Coordinates of C-alpha atoms in Angstrom, one line a residue:
M1323 CA 55.8 6.8 -13.5
A1324 CA 54.2 8.8 -16.2
R1325 CA 50.7 8.5 -17.0
R1326 CA 49.9 6.8 -20.0
P1327 CA 47.2 8.8 -22.0
L1328 CA 43.9 7.3 -23.0
P1329 CA 43.3 6.0 -26.7
R1330 CA 41.9 8.8 -28.9
I1331 CA 38.8 6.7 -29.6
L1332 CA 38.0 6.5 -25.9
S1333 CA 39.0 10.5 -25.6
N1334 CA 37.0 11.5 -28.5
G1335 CA 34.2 8.7 -28.7
S1336 CA 31.6 10.4 -27.0
A1337 CA 32.1 13.9 -28.9
Q1338 CA 32.2 12.0 -32.2
L1339 CA 28.9 9.9 -31.1
A1340 CA 27.1 12.8 -30.4
R1341 CA 28.3 14.7 -33.5
S1342 CA 27.0 11.6 -35.5
R1343 CA 23.5 11.8 -33.8
E1344 CA 23.3 15.2 -34.6
L1345 CA 24.2 14.8 -38.4
A1346 CA 21.6 11.8 -38.5
R1347 CA 18.8 14.1 -36.7
T1348 CA 19.3 16.8 -39.4
A1349 CA 19.7 14.4 -42.4
A1350 CA 16.2 13.0 -41.2
D1351 CA 14.4 16.3 -40.6
S1352 CA 15.8 17.4 -44.4
A1353 CA 14.6 14.3 -45.9
T1354 CA 11.2 14.5 -44.0
D1355 CA 11.0 18.3 -45.6
V1356 CA 12.2 17.1 -48.9
L1357 CA 9.8 14.2 -49.1
H1358 CA 6.8 15.7 -47.2
P1359 CA 4.5 16.2 -50.4
L1360 CA 5.2 12.5 -51.3
I1361 CA 4.0 11.5 -47.9
T1362 CA 1.2 13.6 -48.1
I1363 CA -0.1 12.1 -51.4
T1364 CA 0.4 8.5 -50.6
R1365 CA -1.6 9.1 -47.2
G1366 CA -4.2 10.6 -49.4
L1367 CA -4.2 7.8 -52.1
R1368 CA -4.6 5.1 -49.2
R1369 CA -7.8 7.3 -47.9
L1370 CA -9.2 7.3 -51.3
A1371 CA -8.8 3.4 -52.0
A1372 CA -10.3 3.0 -48.4
A1373 CA -13.1 5.1 -49.2
G1374 CA -13.7 3.3 -52.5
R1375 CA -13.7 -0.3 -50.7
R1376 CA -16.0 1.1 -48.4
R1377 CA -18.3 2.3 -51.1
W1378 CA -18.2 -0.8 -53.0
A1379 CA -19.2 -2.9 -49.7
E1380 CA -22.0 -0.6 -49.0
T1381 CA -23.4 -1.0 -52.4
P1382 CA -25.9 -3.6 -52.7
K1383 CA -25.1 -6.9 -54.8
E1384 CA -28.0 -6.3 -57.7
R1385 CA -26.5 -2.7 -58.2
R1386 CA -22.6 -3.5 -58.2
G1387 CA -22.9 -4.4 -62.0
A1388 CA -24.3 -1.1 -63.0
L1389 CA -21.6 0.6 -61.0
L1390 CA -18.8 -1.4 -62.5
F1391 CA -20.2 -0.5 -65.9
L1392 CA -20.6 3.4 -65.1
V1393 CA -16.9 3.3 -64.1
A1394 CA -15.7 1.3 -67.3
S1395 CA -17.5 4.1 -69.0
V1396 CA -15.9 7.0 -67.6
V1397 CA -12.5 5.5 -67.8
L1398 CA -13.2 4.7 -71.6
V1399 CA -14.4 8.3 -72.4
V1400 CA -11.4 9.6 -70.1
A1401 CA -9.0 7.3 -72.2
L1402 CA -10.5 8.7 -75.7
V1403 CA -10.7 12.5 -74.8
P1404 CA -7.2 14.4 -75.7
Y1405 CA -4.9 14.9 -72.9
G1406 CA -7.6 12.8 -70.8
P1407 CA -5.0 10.4 -69.2
L1408 CA -2.9 13.0 -68.1
L1409 CA -5.8 15.7 -66.8
A1410 CA -7.1 12.6 -64.8
A1411 CA -3.7 12.1 -63.4
V1412 CA -3.7 15.6 -62.3
T1413 CA -6.6 15.5 -60.8
L1414 CA -6.2 12.2 -58.9
M1415 CA -3.2 13.6 -57.7
A1416 CA -4.8 17.0 -56.4
A1417 CA -7.5 15.0 -54.7
A1418 CA -5.1 12.6 -53.1
A1419 CA -3.3 15.6 -51.7
W1420 CA -6.6 17.3 -50.4
Q1421 CA -7.4 14.1 -48.8
G1422 CA -3.8 13.6 -47.3
R1423 CA -3.5 16.8 -45.7
D1424 CA -3.0 17.1 -41.7
R1425 CA -6.4 17.4 -40.0
S1426 CA -5.4 17.8 -36.4
P1427 CA -6.6 21.3 -35.3
A1428 CA -4.0 23.6 -34.6
A1429 CA -3.0 24.1 -31.0
S1430 CA -3.9 27.3 -29.7
D1431 CA -1.1 29.6 -28.5
G1432 CA -2.9 30.7 -25.4
P1433 CA -5.6 29.7 -22.9
D1434 CA -9.3 30.2 -24.0
E1435 CA -11.5 33.0 -22.0
S1436 CA -12.7 30.5 -19.4
Q1437 CA -9.1 29.1 -18.7
S1438 CA -8.1 32.8 -18.6
Q1439 CA -10.6 33.5 -16.2
R1440 CA -9.8 30.5 -14.1
L1441 CA -5.9 31.7 -14.0
K1442 CA -6.7 35.5 -13.2
S1443 CA -9.0 34.4 -10.3
L1444 CA -6.3 32.3 -8.6
Y1445 CA -3.7 34.7 -9.4
E1446 CA -6.0 37.1 -7.2
A1447 CA -6.3 34.9 -4.6
L1448 CA -2.6 34.6 -3.9
V1449 CA -2.0 38.5 -4.1
P1450 CA -2.3 38.7 -0.2
Y1451 CA 0.2 35.9 0.3
F1452 CA 2.8 37.0 -2.1
S1453 CA 2.8 40.7 -2.0
A1454 CA 4.3 43.2 0.2
A1455 CA 3.7 46.9 0.6
E1456 CA 7.5 47.7 0.6
D1457 CA 8.0 45.9 -2.7
P1458 CA 8.8 48.3 -5.2
E1459 CA 8.0 46.1 -8.4
P1460 CA 5.8 43.7 -6.9
L1461 CA 5.3 40.4 -8.9
Y1462 CA 1.5 40.0 -7.4
S1463 CA -0.6 42.8 -7.4
H1464 CA -4.3 43.6 -7.8
G1465 CA -5.1 43.8 -11.3
G1466 CA -1.4 42.4 -12.4
A1467 CA -0.6 40.3 -15.2
W1468 CA -1.1 36.8 -14.3
D1469 CA 1.4 35.4 -17.2
K1470 CA 4.4 36.6 -15.3
A1471 CA 3.2 34.4 -12.2
F1472 CA 2.3 31.3 -14.2
P1473 CA 5.2 30.6 -16.7
T1474 CA 3.6 27.0 -17.3
Y1475 CA -0.1 25.7 -17.0
A1476 CA -2.2 22.8 -18.4
F1477 CA -5.8 22.1 -18.4
D1478 CA -7.6 18.7 -18.5
G1479 CA -10.6 17.9 -20.6
G1480 CA -13.0 19.2 -17.9
G1481 CA -11.3 22.5 -18.0
R1482 CA -9.3 22.3 -14.6
I1483 CA -5.9 22.8 -13.9
S1484 CA -3.7 19.6 -14.2
Q1485 CA -0.6 21.1 -13.7
L1486 CA 0.8 24.7 -13.0
V1487 CA 4.1 26.0 -12.2
V1488 CA 3.7 29.4 -9.5
R1489 CA 7.0 32.0 -9.3
Y1490 CA 6.7 33.6 -6.1
P1491 CA 8.7 36.4 -4.4
A1492 CA 12.3 35.7 -2.7
Y1493 CA 10.8 37.1 0.5
F1494 CA 8.2 34.5 1.0
T1495 CA 8.8 32.3 3.9
D1496 CA 8.6 29.1 2.0
G1497 CA 10.9 27.4 4.8
E1498 CA 8.2 27.5 7.2
A1499 CA 5.6 24.7 7.3
E1500 CA 2.6 26.9 8.2
S1501 CA 3.2 29.3 5.1
R1502 CA 3.5 26.1 2.8
A1503 CA 0.3 24.5 4.2
R1504 CA -1.6 27.9 3.5
I1505 CA -0.5 28.4 -0.1
E1506 CA -1.0 24.5 -0.7
H1507 CA -4.6 24.3 0.5
L1508 CA -5.7 27.5 -1.5
L1509 CA -4.1 26.0 -4.6
A1510 CA -6.3 22.8 -4.0
A1511 CA -9.4 24.8 -3.4
K1512 CA -9.4 27.1 -6.4
S1513 CA -7.8 24.1 -8.9
G1514 CA -10.7 21.9 -8.0
R1515 CA -11.7 19.7 -4.9
G1516 CA -11.8 16.0 -5.2
R1517 CA -8.3 15.5 -6.5
E1518 CA -5.0 14.8 -5.0
Y1519 CA -2.2 17.3 -5.8
H1520 CA 1.5 17.1 -5.4
F1521 CA 3.5 20.0 -4.7
T1522 CA 7.3 20.4 -5.5
W1523 CA 8.9 23.4 -3.8
D1524 CA 12.1 25.0 -5.4
E1525 CA 13.5 27.1 -2.6
E1526 CA 16.6 28.2 -4.8
G1527 CA 14.5 28.8 -7.8
N1528 CA 11.3 30.4 -6.1
Q1529 CA 9.2 28.1 -7.9
L1530 CA 6.1 25.7 -6.9
T1531 CA 5.1 23.1 -9.1
V1532 CA 1.7 21.8 -8.6
G1533 CA 0.6 18.5 -10.4
V1534 CA -2.2 16.3 -10.4
L1535 CA -2.0 12.9 -9.1
L1536 CA -3.7 10.0 -10.8
P1537 CA -5.6 7.8 -8.7
L1538 CA -4.1 4.5 -7.4
P1539 CA -5.1 1.2 -8.7
V1540 CA -7.7 -0.5 -6.5
D1541 CA -8.1 -3.6 -8.4
I1542 CA -4.9 -5.4 -7.4
A1543 CA -5.8 -8.7 -5.3
A1544 CA -3.7 -10.7 -3.0
Q1545 CA -1.4 -12.6 -4.5
R1546 CA 2.3 -13.8 -4.2
F1547 CA 4.6 -11.0 -4.7
V1548 CA 8.3 -11.3 -5.8
T1549 CA 9.9 -10.6 -2.7
T1550 CA 12.7 -11.9 -0.5
P1551 CA 12.7 -13.2 2.7
G1552 CA 12.4 -10.3 5.2
E1553 CA 10.5 -8.2 2.9
T1554 CA 6.7 -7.2 2.9
V1555 CA 4.5 -5.6 0.6
L1556 CA 2.5 -3.1 2.4
G1557 CA 0.7 -1.8 -0.6
F1558 CA 1.5 0.2 -4.0
T1559 CA 2.2 3.9 -4.4
D1560 CA 3.1 6.4 -7.2
P1561 CA 5.9 5.6 -10.0
S1562 CA 7.8 8.8 -9.1
R1563 CA 8.1 7.9 -5.5
V1564 CA 10.1 4.8 -5.4
Q1565 CA 12.6 3.0 -7.9
R1566 CA 11.2 -0.5 -7.8
T1567 CA 8.5 -2.3 -9.4
L1568 CA 6.8 -5.6 -8.9
P1569 CA 4.9 -7.9 -11.6
L1570 CA 1.5 -8.2 -10.9
T1571 CA -1.5 -10.1 -12.2
C1572 CA -4.8 -7.9 -12.4
G1573 CA -7.4 -10.3 -13.8
E1574 CA -6.2 -11.4 -17.2
Q1575 CA -3.7 -8.7 -17.4
Q1576 CA 0.2 -8.6 -16.4
R1577 CA 1.6 -5.0 -15.4
D1578 CA 4.2 -3.7 -13.5
V1579 CA 3.2 -1.5 -10.1
P1580 CA 5.5 0.2 -7.9
P1581 CA 5.0 -1.1 -4.3
V1582 CA 6.0 0.1 -0.8
V1583 CA 8.1 -2.7 1.0
W1584 CA 8.7 -2.9 4.6
R1585 CA 12.0 -4.6 5.3
T1586 CA 12.0 -6.6 8.7
G1587 CA 14.8 -8.8 10.4
L1588 CA 18.2 -8.2 12.3
R1589 CA 19.2 -5.3 9.9
S1590 CA 16.0 -3.6 10.0
T1591 CA 15.7 0.2 11.4
E1592 CA 12.0 -0.1 11.3
P1593 CA 11.3 -3.5 12.9
H1594 CA 7.6 -3.2 14.0
L1595 CA 4.6 -1.3 12.4
L1596 CA 1.7 0.8 13.8
A1597 CA -1.4 1.0 11.4
L1598 CA -4.2 3.5 12.4
G1599 CA -7.5 4.3 10.6
Q1600 CA -11.1 4.9 11.0
P1601 CA -13.7 2.0 11.2
G1602 CA -14.0 0.5 7.6
S1603 CA -10.5 2.0 6.3
G1604 CA -8.9 -1.5 5.6
T1605 CA -6.6 -1.9 8.7
S1606 CA -7.8 -5.5 9.2
T1607 CA -7.4 -6.1 5.3
L1608 CA -3.9 -4.9 5.9
L1609 CA -3.2 -7.2 8.9
R1610 CA -4.7 -10.1 6.7
S1611 CA -2.4 -9.2 3.7
I1612 CA 0.8 -9.1 6.1
A1613 CA -0.2 -12.3 7.9
L1614 CA -0.5 -14.0 4.6
Q1615 CA 3.0 -12.8 3.5
A1616 CA 4.5 -13.8 6.8
L1617 CA 3.3 -17.5 6.9
Q1618 CA 5.6 -18.1 3.8
H1619 CA 8.9 -17.9 6.2
G1620 CA 7.5 -17.8 10.0
D1621 CA 5.0 -18.2 12.4
V1622 CA 2.1 -15.8 13.3
V1623 CA 0.2 -15.2 16.6
I1624 CA -3.2 -13.4 16.0
V1625 CA -5.0 -11.1 18.4
D1626 CA -8.4 -10.3 17.3
G1627 CA -9.7 -7.4 19.4
G1628 CA -12.7 -6.7 17.3
G1629 CA -14.2 -10.1 17.8
T1630 CA -16.0 -10.2 14.7
G1631 CA -14.1 -13.2 13.2
E1632 CA -12.3 -11.5 10.7
Y1633 CA -9.5 -13.8 11.0
A1634 CA -11.2 -17.1 11.3
C1635 CA -9.9 -18.2 8.1
L1636 CA -6.5 -18.7 9.5
T1637 CA -7.5 -20.8 12.3
G1638 CA -5.8 -24.1 12.3
R1639 CA -3.6 -23.1 9.7
D1640 CA 0.2 -24.3 9.5
G1641 CA 2.4 -21.7 10.9
V1642 CA -0.4 -19.9 12.9
L1643 CA 0.2 -20.7 16.5
A1644 CA -3.0 -19.1 17.8
V1645 CA -6.0 -16.9 17.2
E1646 CA -7.4 -15.3 20.3
A1647 CA -10.4 -13.1 20.9
G1648 CA -10.9 -13.3 24.7
L1649 CA -9.0 -11.5 27.3
A1650 CA -7.5 -15.0 29.0
G1651 CA -6.4 -16.6 25.6
V1652 CA -4.6 -13.0 24.7
T1653 CA -3.0 -12.5 28.0
A1654 CA -1.5 -16.2 27.7
S1655 CA -0.5 -15.9 24.2
L1656 CA 1.6 -12.7 24.8
E1657 CA 2.9 -13.9 27.8
W1658 CA 4.2 -17.0 26.0
A1659 CA 5.3 -14.5 23.3
A1660 CA 7.4 -12.6 25.8
T1661 CA 8.8 -15.7 27.1
E1662 CA 9.8 -17.0 23.7
T1663 CA 11.4 -13.7 23.0
E1664 CA 13.7 -14.1 26.0
R1665 CA 14.3 -17.8 25.3
R1666 CA 15.6 -16.7 21.9
L1667 CA 17.6 -13.9 23.0
I1668 CA 19.5 -16.2 25.8
A1669 CA 20.1 -19.0 23.1
A1670 CA 21.4 -16.5 20.6
N1671 CA 23.7 -14.9 23.2
Q1672 CA 24.8 -18.4 24.3
A1673 CA 25.7 -19.4 20.8
H1674 CA 27.6 -16.1 20.1
Q1675 CA 29.7 -16.5 23.2
A1676 CA 30.5 -20.2 22.2
G1677 CA 31.4 -18.9 18.7
D1678 CA 28.7 -20.9 16.9
P1679 CA 25.8 -19.8 14.7
P1680 CA 22.4 -19.1 16.5
P1681 CA 20.1 -22.1 16.5
D1682 CA 17.7 -22.8 14.2
D1683 CA 14.7 -22.1 16.3
T1684 CA 15.9 -18.6 16.8
K1685 CA 15.9 -17.6 13.0
R1686 CA 12.4 -18.6 12.0
P1687 CA 10.6 -15.6 12.3
L1688 CA 7.7 -14.9 14.8
W1689 CA 5.1 -12.5 13.9
I1690 CA 2.7 -11.0 16.8
L1691 CA -0.3 -9.3 14.9
L1692 CA -2.7 -7.3 17.1
D1693 CA -6.3 -6.0 16.1
R1694 CA -7.7 -3.3 18.4
P1695 CA -5.5 -3.9 21.4
T1696 CA -7.0 -1.1 23.3
A1697 CA -10.6 -3.0 23.6
F1698 CA -8.6 -5.7 25.9
T1699 CA -7.1 -2.7 27.9
H1700 CA -10.7 -1.8 28.8
L1701 CA -11.5 -5.5 29.9
A1702 CA -8.6 -5.8 31.9
T1703 CA -9.0 -2.2 33.8
A1704 CA -12.7 -3.8 34.5
D1705 CA -11.7 -7.0 35.9
G1706 CA -8.8 -5.9 37.8
R1707 CA -6.2 -7.6 35.6
K1708 CA -3.2 -7.0 33.9
D1709 CA -3.1 -4.7 30.6
P1710 CA -2.1 -7.0 27.7
Q1711 CA -0.2 -3.9 26.5
S1712 CA 2.4 -4.4 29.1
L1713 CA 3.4 -7.7 27.8
L1714 CA 4.3 -6.1 24.6
Q1715 CA 7.3 -4.3 26.1
V1716 CA 9.7 -7.1 25.7
P1717 CA 8.9 -8.2 21.9
L1718 CA 9.0 -4.2 21.2
R1719 CA 12.2 -3.5 22.6
H1720 CA 14.3 -6.9 21.9
G1721 CA 12.1 -8.4 19.1
R1722 CA 14.9 -7.3 16.4
P1723 CA 17.5 -9.4 17.2
A1724 CA 15.1 -12.5 18.1
N1725 CA 13.4 -12.1 14.9
V1726 CA 10.1 -11.3 16.6
T1727 CA 8.0 -8.7 14.9
V1728 CA 4.9 -6.6 16.1
V1729 CA 2.1 -5.3 14.1
V1730 CA -0.6 -3.4 15.8
A1731 CA -3.7 -1.8 14.1
D1732 CA -6.2 0.3 16.0
Q1733 CA -8.5 2.9 15.3
L1734 CA -7.2 6.6 14.6
D1735 CA -9.4 7.9 17.8
S1736 CA -7.7 5.4 20.3
L1737 CA -4.2 6.4 19.7
D1738 CA -4.1 7.9 23.2
A1739 CA -5.3 4.6 24.6
L1740 CA -1.9 2.7 23.1
S1741 CA 0.8 2.3 25.7
E1742 CA 4.2 4.2 25.4
P1743 CA 6.2 1.3 24.2
V1744 CA 3.7 0.7 21.5
R1745 CA 4.1 4.3 20.2
R1746 CA 7.8 4.5 21.0
H1747 CA 9.2 1.5 19.0
T1748 CA 6.6 1.2 16.1
R1749 CA 8.8 3.5 13.7
A1750 CA 6.9 2.2 10.7
R1751 CA 3.6 4.1 10.4
V1752 CA 0.4 3.7 8.1
V1753 CA -2.7 5.7 8.3
L1754 CA -5.7 4.9 6.5
G1755 CA -8.8 6.3 5.4
P1756 CA -9.7 9.9 5.8
A1757 CA -7.8 11.9 8.2
M1758 CA -6.7 15.5 8.9
A1759 CA -3.5 17.2 8.1
E1760 CA -2.6 17.5 11.6
Q1761 CA -3.4 13.8 12.6
L1762 CA -1.4 12.5 9.6
E1763 CA 1.6 14.7 10.6
S1764 CA 1.2 13.6 14.6
V1765 CA 1.2 9.8 13.5
L1766 CA 3.6 10.2 10.8
G1767 CA 5.9 12.4 12.0
A1768 CA 5.8 14.7 8.6
P1769 CA 3.1 16.1 6.6
P1770 CA 2.2 14.3 3.3
H1771 CA 3.5 16.1 0.0
T1772 CA 0.0 15.7 -1.0
T1773 CA -3.5 17.4 -0.1
P1774 CA -5.7 14.8 1.8
I1775 CA -9.3 14.2 0.2
D1776 CA -12.4 13.5 2.3
E1777 CA -13.4 10.3 0.2
L1778 CA -11.3 7.7 -0.1
P1779 CA -11.6 3.7 -1.1
P1780 CA -11.1 0.9 1.5
G1781 CA -7.3 0.3 1.8
R1782 CA -6.2 3.8 0.7
G1783 CA -3.8 6.1 3.1
Y1784 CA -0.2 7.3 3.6
A1785 CA 2.9 5.1 4.8
R1786 CA 6.0 6.3 6.2
L1787 CA 9.2 4.0 7.1
G1788 CA 11.1 5.5 10.1
N1789 CA 12.4 8.8 8.6
G1790 CA 11.8 8.2 4.9
P1791 CA 9.3 10.4 2.9
V1792 CA 5.5 10.0 3.1
H1793 CA 4.1 7.9 0.3
R1794 CA 0.7 7.6 -0.8
L1795 CA -0.5 3.8 0.0
Q1796 CA -3.2 1.4 -1.6
V1797 CA -3.4 -2.0 0.3
P1798 CA -3.9 -5.1 -2.0
A1799 CA -7.4 -6.2 -1.5
T1800 CA -7.4 -8.9 0.8
P1801 CA -11.1 -9.3 2.1
N1802 CA -12.4 -12.0 4.8
P1803 CA -13.3 -14.8 2.6
Y1804 CA -16.2 -16.2 4.6
D1805 CA -17.7 -12.8 4.3
D1806 CA -21.0 -13.1 2.2
A1807 CA -20.5 -9.6 0.6
T1808 CA -17.1 -10.6 -0.8
P1809 CA -17.0 -11.4 -4.3
D1810 CA -16.2 -14.6 -5.4
A1811 CA -12.9 -13.6 -7.2
L1812 CA -11.2 -12.0 -4.2
C1813 CA -12.7 -14.9 -1.9
E1814 CA -10.6 -17.6 -4.2
A1815 CA -7.7 -15.3 -4.6
V1816 CA -7.3 -15.2 -0.5
L1817 CA -8.2 -19.0 -0.1
D1818 CA -5.6 -19.8 -2.6
L1819 CA -2.8 -18.2 -0.7
L1820 CA -4.0 -19.8 2.8
P1821 CA -1.6 -22.6 4.0
P1822 CA -3.0 -25.9 4.9
R1823 CA -4.9 -27.0 8.1
T1824 CA -3.0 -28.7 10.5
P1825 CA -4.5 -32.0 11.6
P1826 CA -5.5 -32.2 15.2
A1827 CA -2.8 -33.8 17.4
D1828 CA -4.1 -37.3 19.1
G1829 CA -4.8 -36.8 22.8
E1830 CA -2.7 -38.6 25.3
T1831 CA -3.8 -42.1 26.5
I1832 CA -3.4 -43.0 30.0
P1833 CA -0.9 -46.0 30.4
E1834 CA -2.3 -49.2 31.8
Q1835 CA -1.6 -50.2 35.3
D1836 CA 0.1 -53.3 36.4
Q1837 CA -1.6 -55.9 37.8
S1838 CA 0.7 -56.1 40.7
E1839 CA -0.3 -52.6 41.8
G1840 CA -3.6 -53.7 42.0
E1841 CA -7.2 -52.8 40.5
P1842 CA -8.1 -49.0 40.5
E1843 CA -11.1 -48.2 42.6
R1844 CA -14.3 -48.9 41.4
A1845 CA -16.8 -45.7 41.4
P1846 CA -20.1 -46.3 43.3
A1847 CA -23.2 -47.0 41.1
E1848 CA -26.0 -44.6 41.7
G1849 CA -27.7 -45.2 45.0
E1850 CA -25.1 -47.4 46.2
P1851 CA -23.4 -46.2 49.6
E1852 CA -19.9 -45.2 49.2
S1853 CA -17.6 -47.8 50.9
V1854 CA -15.5 -46.6 53.5
P1855 CA -12.0 -48.2 54.1
V1856 CA -11.7 -50.7 57.2
A1857 CA -9.2 -49.5 59.6
P1858 CA -7.1 -52.0 61.4
E1859 CA -8.8 -53.6 64.8
A1860 CA -7.8 -50.9 67.7
S1861 CA -7.7 -51.0 71.4
E1862 CA -10.8 -50.1 73.3
S1863 CA -8.8 -46.7 74.6
E1864 CA -7.7 -45.7 71.2
R1865 CA -11.3 -46.0 69.8
E1866 CA -12.5 -43.9 72.4
A1867 CA -10.0 -41.1 71.7
M1868 CA -11.0 -41.2 67.9
P1869 CA -13.6 -38.8 66.5
V1870 CA -16.7 -40.4 64.9
L1871 CA -16.5 -40.2 61.1
T1872 CA -19.7 -38.9 59.2
K1873 CA -20.3 -38.6 55.4
E1874 CA -21.0 -34.5 55.9
P1875 CA -18.3 -32.4 55.0
M1876 CA -16.6 -30.4 57.7
Q1877 CA -16.9 -26.5 57.5
N1878 CA -13.8 -25.9 59.0
P1879 CA -10.9 -28.1 58.8
G1880 CA -9.6 -29.0 62.4
P1881 CA -6.1 -30.0 63.2
V1882 CA -4.3 -32.8 62.4
L1883 CA -5.5 -36.1 64.6
T1884 CA -3.1 -38.1 66.0
K1885 CA -3.7 -41.4 68.4
E1886 CA -2.2 -39.6 71.2
K1887 CA -4.7 -38.3 73.9

């Protein structure tokens, strides 16, 4: 069967549309060129009228009459003079054309002297890395032309480089991480410290694009995010790294910010998270933010290894199963979590084998949040007890099909103290606070595409989900609402997200005994001798065989006494 050709309007529609747009653009440019004098005169008349109104408003009221008389006299004289109105109109048009001219300064064709000197010094610094003695026509040489190596450049208001395109020879080893790191470190040092730079390597075109990243917003407080069950917002990043935005409330303003969303559940490839950072970098803030989001659809068990009461606001809340800060309580909670994971697996497996859906009690997510678990490792070792981290092996290995998620936060220096299951099964990684490039690469598994800086606000760092790219991260402000140093606005934001407190359950009452069973024994009063039960009367031979009973406790219990000699 022969294929029917497309209609003419569909086959040639795109070409006609492009031609129409080109004609409309050409007509608009031509009209702008023709009407440019009229546009200039109109702009000048508007400026003259604004100046006249401003002059009239600045004139005192007692002088406005004289000024009005003077203007009327000038108009009368111009009207009586031959060709006066024509000359006045020509003069007004000339003044309007002069006032309506484009006053924007003309853009300079090239950089000024200071900018040229900065580019030249940067070019000379790159000569040892981008030059070779065997190159017959070197692009980089001492005293060479820097304009061939830097085709595109831009400067900010302070005279520092904000964007730069660097061309390099084809024999440069741009495929090696060490070579790239040297060039990135040099460009960041020469372009200005204290800023974060993003590097884009184009291996096919032998070009390197350097851009300055804007600081991430730090004024985003904890709030309800527009997400689906199974999605957790870790923080916010650059708009060029993700293709999704979330509507947020920042004070009285509404804006869209690109988030870093971590997906958990049955289909997640990164079911568990590991967050590391320096003291005060915001790892506890990240755990509080995750806990508030997890309590919307699941239950939470919190282990506080810091012992500073950072999670006291969650104690007794609906969905919070436990907030433990002691070794005994932590061990009991983690043992229960391991047992619960096994129970969920068995129940789900039995339902699958019977062809039934999983039970509802296995679908509700269970979150295990641990802050500094290595502190309990040292305590357990000192007391000769089991390491609580060993109890995380079952939730980490089998937690994904059981809807159990483990989040571990600890200090960056305690990475070696974490157990092997924790480091192996936490594929989602977060590093907060200042860190060396080697530390970031060892934790995240890949170096970031930006240059780390020394001073970072709390909650600022990097995140990587599985084998994905490394994102800059800013955790939403979720402080401890019971801290006196916390601003009132942030405290109210956190308190509004907390679930209500669960009322304490009534204690179990002892059932009353039946009268037929006899009255319970009465405790002896103070100073009253204890009553000794009277044995049935025995024979004389049996009384001689029985030992003498005293009220003193026996040090070593003897054998069972019988009536036989």
